[in-house]
Short mmCIF file of C-alpha atoms in Angstrom, two decimals:
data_model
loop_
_atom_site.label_atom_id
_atom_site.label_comp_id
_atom_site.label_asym_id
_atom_site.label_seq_id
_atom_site.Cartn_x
_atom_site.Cartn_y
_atom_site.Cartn_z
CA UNK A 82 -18.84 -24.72 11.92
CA UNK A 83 -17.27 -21.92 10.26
CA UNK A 84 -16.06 -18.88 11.35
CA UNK A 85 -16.49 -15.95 9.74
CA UNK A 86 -13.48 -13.51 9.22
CA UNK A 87 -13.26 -9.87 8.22
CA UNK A 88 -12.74 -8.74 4.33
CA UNK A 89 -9.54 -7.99 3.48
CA UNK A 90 -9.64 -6.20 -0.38
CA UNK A 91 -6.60 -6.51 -2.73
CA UNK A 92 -6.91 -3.70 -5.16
CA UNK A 93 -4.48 -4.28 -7.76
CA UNK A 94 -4.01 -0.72 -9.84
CA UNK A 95 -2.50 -0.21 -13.50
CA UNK A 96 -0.47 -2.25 -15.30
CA UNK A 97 1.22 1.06 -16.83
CA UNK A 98 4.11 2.69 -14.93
CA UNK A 99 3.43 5.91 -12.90
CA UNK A 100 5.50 8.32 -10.99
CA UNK A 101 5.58 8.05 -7.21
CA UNK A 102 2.29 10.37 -6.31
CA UNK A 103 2.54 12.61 -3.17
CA UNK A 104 1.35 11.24 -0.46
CA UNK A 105 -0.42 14.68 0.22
CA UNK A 106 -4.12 13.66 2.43
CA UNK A 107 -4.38 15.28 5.63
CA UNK A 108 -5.72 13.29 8.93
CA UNK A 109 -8.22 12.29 10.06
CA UNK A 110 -9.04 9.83 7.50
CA UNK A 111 -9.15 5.58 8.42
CA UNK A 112 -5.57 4.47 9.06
CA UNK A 113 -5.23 2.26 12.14
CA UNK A 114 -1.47 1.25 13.85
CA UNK A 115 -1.88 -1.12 16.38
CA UNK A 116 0.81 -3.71 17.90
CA UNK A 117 -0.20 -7.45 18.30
CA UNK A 118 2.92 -8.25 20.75
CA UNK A 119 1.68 -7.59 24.30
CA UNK A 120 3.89 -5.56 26.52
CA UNK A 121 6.58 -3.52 24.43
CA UNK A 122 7.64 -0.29 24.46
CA UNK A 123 6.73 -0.10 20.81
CA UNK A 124 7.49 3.69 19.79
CA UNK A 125 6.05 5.30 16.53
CA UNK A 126 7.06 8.51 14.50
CA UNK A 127 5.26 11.80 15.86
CA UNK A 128 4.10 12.75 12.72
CA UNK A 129 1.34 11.20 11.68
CA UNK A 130 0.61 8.24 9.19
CA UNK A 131 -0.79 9.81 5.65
CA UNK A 132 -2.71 8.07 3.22
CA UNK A 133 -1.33 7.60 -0.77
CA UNK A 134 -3.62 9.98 -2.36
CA UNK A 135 -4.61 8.21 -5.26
CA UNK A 136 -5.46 4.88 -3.66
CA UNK A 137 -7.48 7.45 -1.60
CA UNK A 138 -9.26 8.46 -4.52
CA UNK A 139 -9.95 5.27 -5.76
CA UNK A 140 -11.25 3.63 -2.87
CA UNK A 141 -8.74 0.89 -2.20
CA UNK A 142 -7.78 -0.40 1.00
CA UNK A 143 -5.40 -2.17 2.51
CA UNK A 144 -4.07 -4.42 5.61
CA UNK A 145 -0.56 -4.95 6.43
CA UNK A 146 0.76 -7.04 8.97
CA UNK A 147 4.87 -7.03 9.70
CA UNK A 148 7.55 -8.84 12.03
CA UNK A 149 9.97 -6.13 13.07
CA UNK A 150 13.29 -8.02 14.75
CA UNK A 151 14.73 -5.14 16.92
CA UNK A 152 18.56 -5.64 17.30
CA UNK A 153 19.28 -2.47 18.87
CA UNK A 154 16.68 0.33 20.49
CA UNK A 155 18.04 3.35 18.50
CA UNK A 156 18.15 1.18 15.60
CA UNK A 157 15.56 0.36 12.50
CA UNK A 158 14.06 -3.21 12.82
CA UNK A 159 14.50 -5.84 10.37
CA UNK A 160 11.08 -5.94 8.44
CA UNK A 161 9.37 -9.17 7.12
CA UNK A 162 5.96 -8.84 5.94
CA UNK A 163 3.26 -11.54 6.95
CA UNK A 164 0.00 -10.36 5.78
CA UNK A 165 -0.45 -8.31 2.86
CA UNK A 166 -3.66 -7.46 1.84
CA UNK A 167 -3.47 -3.80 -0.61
CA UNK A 168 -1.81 -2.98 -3.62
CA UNK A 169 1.93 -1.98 -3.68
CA UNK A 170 1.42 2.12 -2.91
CA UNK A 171 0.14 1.43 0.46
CA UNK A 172 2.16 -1.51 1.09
CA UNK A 173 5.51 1.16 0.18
CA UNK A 174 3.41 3.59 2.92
CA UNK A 175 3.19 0.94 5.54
CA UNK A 176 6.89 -0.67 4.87
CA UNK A 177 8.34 2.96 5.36
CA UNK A 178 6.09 3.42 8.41
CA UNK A 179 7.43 0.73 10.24
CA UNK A 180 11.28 0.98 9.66
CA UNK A 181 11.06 4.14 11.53
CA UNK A 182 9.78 2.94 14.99
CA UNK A 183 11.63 1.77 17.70
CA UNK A 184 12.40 -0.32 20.97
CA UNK A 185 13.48 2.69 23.53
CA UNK A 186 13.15 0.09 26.27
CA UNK A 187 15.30 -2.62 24.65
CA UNK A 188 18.77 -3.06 26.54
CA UNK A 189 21.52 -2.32 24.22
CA UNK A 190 23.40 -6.02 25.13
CA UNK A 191 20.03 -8.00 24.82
CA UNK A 192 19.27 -10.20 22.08
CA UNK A 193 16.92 -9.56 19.31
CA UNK A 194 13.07 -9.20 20.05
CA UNK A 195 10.45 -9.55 17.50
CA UNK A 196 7.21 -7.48 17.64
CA UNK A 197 4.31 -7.54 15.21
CA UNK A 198 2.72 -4.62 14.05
CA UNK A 199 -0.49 -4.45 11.78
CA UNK A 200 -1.26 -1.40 9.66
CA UNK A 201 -4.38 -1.22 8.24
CA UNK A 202 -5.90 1.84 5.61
CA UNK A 203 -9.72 1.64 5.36
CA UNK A 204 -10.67 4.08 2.67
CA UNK A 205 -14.59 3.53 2.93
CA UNK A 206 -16.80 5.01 4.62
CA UNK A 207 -17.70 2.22 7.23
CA UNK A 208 -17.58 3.23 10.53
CA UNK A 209 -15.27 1.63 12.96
CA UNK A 210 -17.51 -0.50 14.98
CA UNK A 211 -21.25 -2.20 14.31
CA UNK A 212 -23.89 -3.56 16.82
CA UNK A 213 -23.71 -7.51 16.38
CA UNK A 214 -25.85 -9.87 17.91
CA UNK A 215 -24.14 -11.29 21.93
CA UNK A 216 -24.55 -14.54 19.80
CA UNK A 217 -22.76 -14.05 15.98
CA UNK A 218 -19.23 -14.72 17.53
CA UNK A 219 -19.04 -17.21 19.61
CA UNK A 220 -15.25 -17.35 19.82
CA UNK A 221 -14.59 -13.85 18.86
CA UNK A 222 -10.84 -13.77 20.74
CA UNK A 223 -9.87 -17.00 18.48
CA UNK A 224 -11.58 -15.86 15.21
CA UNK A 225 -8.99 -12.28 15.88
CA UNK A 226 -6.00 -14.81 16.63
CA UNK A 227 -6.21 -16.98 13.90
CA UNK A 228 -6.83 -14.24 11.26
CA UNK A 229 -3.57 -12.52 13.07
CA UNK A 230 -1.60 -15.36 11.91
CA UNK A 231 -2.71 -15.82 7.91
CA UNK A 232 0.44 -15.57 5.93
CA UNK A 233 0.31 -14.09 2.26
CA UNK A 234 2.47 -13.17 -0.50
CA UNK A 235 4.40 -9.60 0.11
CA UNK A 236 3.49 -8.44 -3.89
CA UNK A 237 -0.10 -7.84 -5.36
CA UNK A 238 -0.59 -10.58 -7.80
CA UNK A 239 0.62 -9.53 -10.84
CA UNK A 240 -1.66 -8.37 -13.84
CA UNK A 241 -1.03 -7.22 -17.17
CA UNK A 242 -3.20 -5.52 -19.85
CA UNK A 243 -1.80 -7.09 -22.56
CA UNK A 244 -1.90 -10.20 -21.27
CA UNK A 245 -5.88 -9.58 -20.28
CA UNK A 246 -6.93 -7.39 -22.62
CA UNK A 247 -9.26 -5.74 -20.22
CA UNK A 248 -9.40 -1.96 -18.55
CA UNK A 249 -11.82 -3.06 -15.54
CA UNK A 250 -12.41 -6.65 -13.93
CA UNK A 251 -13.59 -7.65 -10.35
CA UNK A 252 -12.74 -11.16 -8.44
CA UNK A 253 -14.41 -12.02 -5.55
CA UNK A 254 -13.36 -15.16 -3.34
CA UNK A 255 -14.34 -16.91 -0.95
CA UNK A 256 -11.66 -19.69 0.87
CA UNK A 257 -11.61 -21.74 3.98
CA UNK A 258 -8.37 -23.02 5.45
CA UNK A 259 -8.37 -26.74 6.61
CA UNK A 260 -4.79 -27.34 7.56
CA UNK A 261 -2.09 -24.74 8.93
CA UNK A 262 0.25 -25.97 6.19
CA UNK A 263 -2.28 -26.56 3.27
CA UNK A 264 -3.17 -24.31 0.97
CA UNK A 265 -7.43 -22.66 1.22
CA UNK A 266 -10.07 -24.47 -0.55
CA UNK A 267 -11.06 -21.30 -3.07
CA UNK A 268 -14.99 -20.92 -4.44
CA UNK A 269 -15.39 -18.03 -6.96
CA UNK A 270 -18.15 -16.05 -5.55
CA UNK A 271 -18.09 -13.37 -8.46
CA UNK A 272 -15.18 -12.56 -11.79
CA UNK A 273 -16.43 -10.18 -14.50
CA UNK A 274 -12.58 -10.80 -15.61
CA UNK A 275 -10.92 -13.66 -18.18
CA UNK A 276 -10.06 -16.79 -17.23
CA UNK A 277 -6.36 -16.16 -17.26
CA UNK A 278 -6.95 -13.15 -14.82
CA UNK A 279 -8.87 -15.29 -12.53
CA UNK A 280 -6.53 -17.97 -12.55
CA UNK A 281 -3.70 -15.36 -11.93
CA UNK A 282 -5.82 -14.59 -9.04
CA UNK A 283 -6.56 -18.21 -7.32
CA UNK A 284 -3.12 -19.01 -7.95
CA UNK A 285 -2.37 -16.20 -5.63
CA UNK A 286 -4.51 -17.01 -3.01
CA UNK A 287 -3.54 -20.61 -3.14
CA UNK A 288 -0.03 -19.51 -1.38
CA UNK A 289 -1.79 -18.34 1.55
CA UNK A 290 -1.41 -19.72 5.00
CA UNK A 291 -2.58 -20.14 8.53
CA UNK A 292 0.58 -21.72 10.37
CA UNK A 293 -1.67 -21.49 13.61
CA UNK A 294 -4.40 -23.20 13.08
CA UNK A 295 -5.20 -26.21 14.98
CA UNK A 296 -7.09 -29.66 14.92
CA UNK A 297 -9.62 -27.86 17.34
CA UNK A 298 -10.13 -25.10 15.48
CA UNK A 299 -13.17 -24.54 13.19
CA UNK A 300 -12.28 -23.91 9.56
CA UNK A 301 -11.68 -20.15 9.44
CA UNK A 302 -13.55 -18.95 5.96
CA UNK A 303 -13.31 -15.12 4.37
CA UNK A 304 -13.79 -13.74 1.16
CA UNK A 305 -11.92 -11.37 -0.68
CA UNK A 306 -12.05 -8.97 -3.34
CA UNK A 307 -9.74 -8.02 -6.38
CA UNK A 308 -9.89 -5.18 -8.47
CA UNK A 309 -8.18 -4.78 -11.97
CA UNK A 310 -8.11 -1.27 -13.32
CA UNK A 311 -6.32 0.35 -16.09
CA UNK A 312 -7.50 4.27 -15.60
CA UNK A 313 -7.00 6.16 -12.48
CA UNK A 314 -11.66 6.48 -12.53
CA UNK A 315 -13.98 4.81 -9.51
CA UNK A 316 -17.40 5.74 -9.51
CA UNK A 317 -18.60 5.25 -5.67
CA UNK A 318 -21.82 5.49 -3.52
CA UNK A 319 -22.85 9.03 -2.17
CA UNK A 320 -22.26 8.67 1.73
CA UNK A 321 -24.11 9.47 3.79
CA UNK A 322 -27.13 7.85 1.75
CA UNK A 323 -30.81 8.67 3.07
CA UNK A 324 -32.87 5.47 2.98
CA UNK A 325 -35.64 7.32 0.36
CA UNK A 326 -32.57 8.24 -2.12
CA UNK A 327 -31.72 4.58 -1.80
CA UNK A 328 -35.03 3.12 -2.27
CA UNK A 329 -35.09 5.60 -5.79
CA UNK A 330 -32.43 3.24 -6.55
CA UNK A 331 -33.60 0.30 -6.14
CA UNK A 332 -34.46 -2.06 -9.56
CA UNK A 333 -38.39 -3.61 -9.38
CA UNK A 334 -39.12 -1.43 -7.21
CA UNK A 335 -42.42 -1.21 -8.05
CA UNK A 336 -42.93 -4.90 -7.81
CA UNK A 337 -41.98 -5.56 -4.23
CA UNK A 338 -43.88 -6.03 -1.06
CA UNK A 339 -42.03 -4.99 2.52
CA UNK A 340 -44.11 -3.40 5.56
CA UNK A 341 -41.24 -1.82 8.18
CA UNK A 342 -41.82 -0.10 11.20
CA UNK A 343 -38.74 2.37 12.03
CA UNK A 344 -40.46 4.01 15.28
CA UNK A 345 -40.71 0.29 16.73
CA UNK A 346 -37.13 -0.26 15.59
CA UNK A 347 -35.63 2.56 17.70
CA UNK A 348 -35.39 5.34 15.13
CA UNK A 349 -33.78 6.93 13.68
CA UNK A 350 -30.77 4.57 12.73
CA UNK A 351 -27.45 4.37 10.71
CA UNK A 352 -26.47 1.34 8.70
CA UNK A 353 -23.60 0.61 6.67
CA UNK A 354 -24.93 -1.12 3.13
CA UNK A 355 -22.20 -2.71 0.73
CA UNK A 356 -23.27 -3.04 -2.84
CA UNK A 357 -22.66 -6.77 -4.11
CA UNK A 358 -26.16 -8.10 -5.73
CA UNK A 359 -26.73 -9.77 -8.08
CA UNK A 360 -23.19 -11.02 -7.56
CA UNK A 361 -23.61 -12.31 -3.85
CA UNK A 362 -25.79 -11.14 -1.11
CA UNK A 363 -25.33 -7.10 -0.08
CA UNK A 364 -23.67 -6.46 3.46
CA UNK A 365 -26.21 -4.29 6.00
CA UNK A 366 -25.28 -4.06 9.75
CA UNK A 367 -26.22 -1.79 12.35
CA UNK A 368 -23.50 1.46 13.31
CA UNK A 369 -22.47 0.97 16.97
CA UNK A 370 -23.98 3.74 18.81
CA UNK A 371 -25.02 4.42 22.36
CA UNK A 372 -27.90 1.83 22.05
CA UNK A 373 -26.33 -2.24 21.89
CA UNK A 374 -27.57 -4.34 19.07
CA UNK A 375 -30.99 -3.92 18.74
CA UNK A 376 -32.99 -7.02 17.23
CA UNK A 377 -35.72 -5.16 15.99
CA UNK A 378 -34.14 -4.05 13.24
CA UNK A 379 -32.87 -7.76 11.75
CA UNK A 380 -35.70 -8.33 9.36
CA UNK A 381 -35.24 -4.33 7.98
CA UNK A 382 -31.63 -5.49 7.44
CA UNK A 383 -32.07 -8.79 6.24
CA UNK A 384 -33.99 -7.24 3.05
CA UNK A 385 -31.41 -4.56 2.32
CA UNK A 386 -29.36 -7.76 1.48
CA UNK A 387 -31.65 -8.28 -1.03
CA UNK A 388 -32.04 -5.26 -2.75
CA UNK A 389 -30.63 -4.74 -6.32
CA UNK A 390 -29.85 -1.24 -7.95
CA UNK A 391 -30.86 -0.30 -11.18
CA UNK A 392 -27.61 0.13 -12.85
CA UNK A 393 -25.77 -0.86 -16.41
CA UNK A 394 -23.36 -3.49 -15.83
CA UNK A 395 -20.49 -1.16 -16.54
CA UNK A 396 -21.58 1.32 -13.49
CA UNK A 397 -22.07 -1.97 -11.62
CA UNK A 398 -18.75 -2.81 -12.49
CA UNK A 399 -17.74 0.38 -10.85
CA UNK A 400 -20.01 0.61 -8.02
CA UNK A 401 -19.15 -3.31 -6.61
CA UNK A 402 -18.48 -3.43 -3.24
CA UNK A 403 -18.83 0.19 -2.09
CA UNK A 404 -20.32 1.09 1.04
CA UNK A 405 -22.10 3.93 1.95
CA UNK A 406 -24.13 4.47 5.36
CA UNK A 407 -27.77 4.44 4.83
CA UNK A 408 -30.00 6.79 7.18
CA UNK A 409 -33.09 5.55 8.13
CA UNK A 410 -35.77 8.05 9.26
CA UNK A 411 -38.32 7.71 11.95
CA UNK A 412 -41.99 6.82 10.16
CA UNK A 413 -42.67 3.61 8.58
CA UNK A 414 -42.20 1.85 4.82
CA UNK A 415 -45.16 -0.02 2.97
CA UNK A 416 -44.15 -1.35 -0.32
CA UNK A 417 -47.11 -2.81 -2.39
CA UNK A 418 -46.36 -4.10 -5.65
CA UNK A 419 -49.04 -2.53 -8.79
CA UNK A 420 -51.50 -4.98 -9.83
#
């Protein structure tokens, strides 16, 4: 059995050389700090964490996950990156982030302690939580362990125009590990680029690892996405999206049959919808709210996965993998298809 594990997205920006940009966006916007080492004294800068303005503006997001080696507690930490999952502005944001904490608690004749720390910049608007079903995760502890330990590359892959001759490509891949010291097998889910941009790209992921994973493990599977862009433009979905705007949207409309009940389905509702037909199945789950995950609503759900917008494959191109959150009314939908 596989298990399923979250979406990290590599954005990978210009080739072309750009001044540093100010890193000028005000919280609260989706930057989580969190330490995976149980039990330190972990301290952070007071100010707060801000977010590289164009990779704001763009959409891109990015995980980080470091070993700082604390040798003194008024000192900076050695930093080695593990995980890095972003393009190099937010991984220079992250790296600077971390050299300023510290280990108050550390006695200054001890010997060096390691900590991990995970930074992680979510510039979409998903919320932070969703109702699952009790029974989508069976191991959900393990699953957040063994995605904890994948290794990668510090540096986004690297891309070229001239060697591409492209200004706009998307990758999406999909790869299961096997073996903790084995490379993933890789499946290309979607690539809109060349074929020496999407080998650039597999050869990337090939160098990832999961030194933790065991014989009893299931194979831990995720897919990822890769954006190449020359110019600083992303077209993205409006958020928040009502269902009806949506549904205007929507290709064949015209020509498709659904019946859906909202007041039996506990309306209204939020969900968060992430573009990706015709290149792979769309993502819809249900926004954790006061009410737990709700069953009702599945079949609703399973057919936004289905849905297609009516869009030229350059705004397509654009528009891949953004999320929005849809809002679905009270009422009912009955879709007939003209005869």
């Amino acid at each position: 059995m596989a298990v399923a594990m979250p979406v990290a997205l590599a954005l990978i920006g210009s080739g072309a050389a750009r001044a540093q940009e100010r890193v000028d966006l005000l919280p609260p916007v989706p930057i989580l700090e969190r330490t995976l080492t149980e039990g330190t004294c972990l301290t952070r800068p007071a100010e707060p964490l801000y977010y590289p303005s164009r990779s704001w503006r763009m959409e891109e997001s990015g995980l980080f996950r470091f070993a700082l080696t604390f040798s003194r507690p008024d000192r900076a930490p050695d930093v080695e990156v593990l995980t890095a999952a972003g393009n190099q502005q937010l991984l220079q944001a992250a790296k600077a982030r971390v050299t300023q904490h510290r280990l108050p608690c550390m006695a200054s004749d001890a010997p060096a302690q390691q900590v991990i720390e995970e930074i992680s910049f979510n510039a979409t608007p998903r919320p932070e939580s969703h109702a699952v079903a009790p029974s989508a995760a069976p191991h959900p502890a393990r699953a957040k362990a063994l995605w904890a330990c994948l290794r990668t590359p510090e540096t986004p892959p690297a891309a070229q125009p001239p060697d591409f001759g492209t200004k706009t490509a998307t990758t999406v891949l999909l790869f299961k590990f096997t073996a903790p010291d084995a490379p993933p097998t890789i499946e290309v889910i979607y690539n809109s680029g060349s074929d020496a941009l999407l080998a650039v790209f597999k050869a990337y992921v090939s160098s990832y690892r999961m030194p933790c994973l065991t014989a009893e493990d299931a194979s831990p599977v995720t897919q990822q996405m890769f954006r190449y862009a020359v110019d600083d433009v992303r077209q993205t979905l409006a958020d928040p999206l009502p269902l009806r705007a949506l549904l205007a949207n929507v290709k064949d409309i015209r020509n498709m049959v659904a019946k859906f009940d909202f007041d039996a389905m506990g309306c209204p509702f939020d969900v968060t919808w992430t573009l990706w037909r015709p290149a792979m199945p769309n993502d819809a789950r249900q926004v954790a709210s006061a009410d737990a995950y709700d069953a009702r609503r599945e079949p609703f759900l399973k057919w936004l996965t289905t849905l297609e917008l009516n869009l030229t494959p350059e705004r397509f191109e654009q528009l891949l993998g953004s999320t929005t959150r849809i809002q679905v009314p009270c009422g009912s939908l009955n879709l007939a298809a003209n005869e």
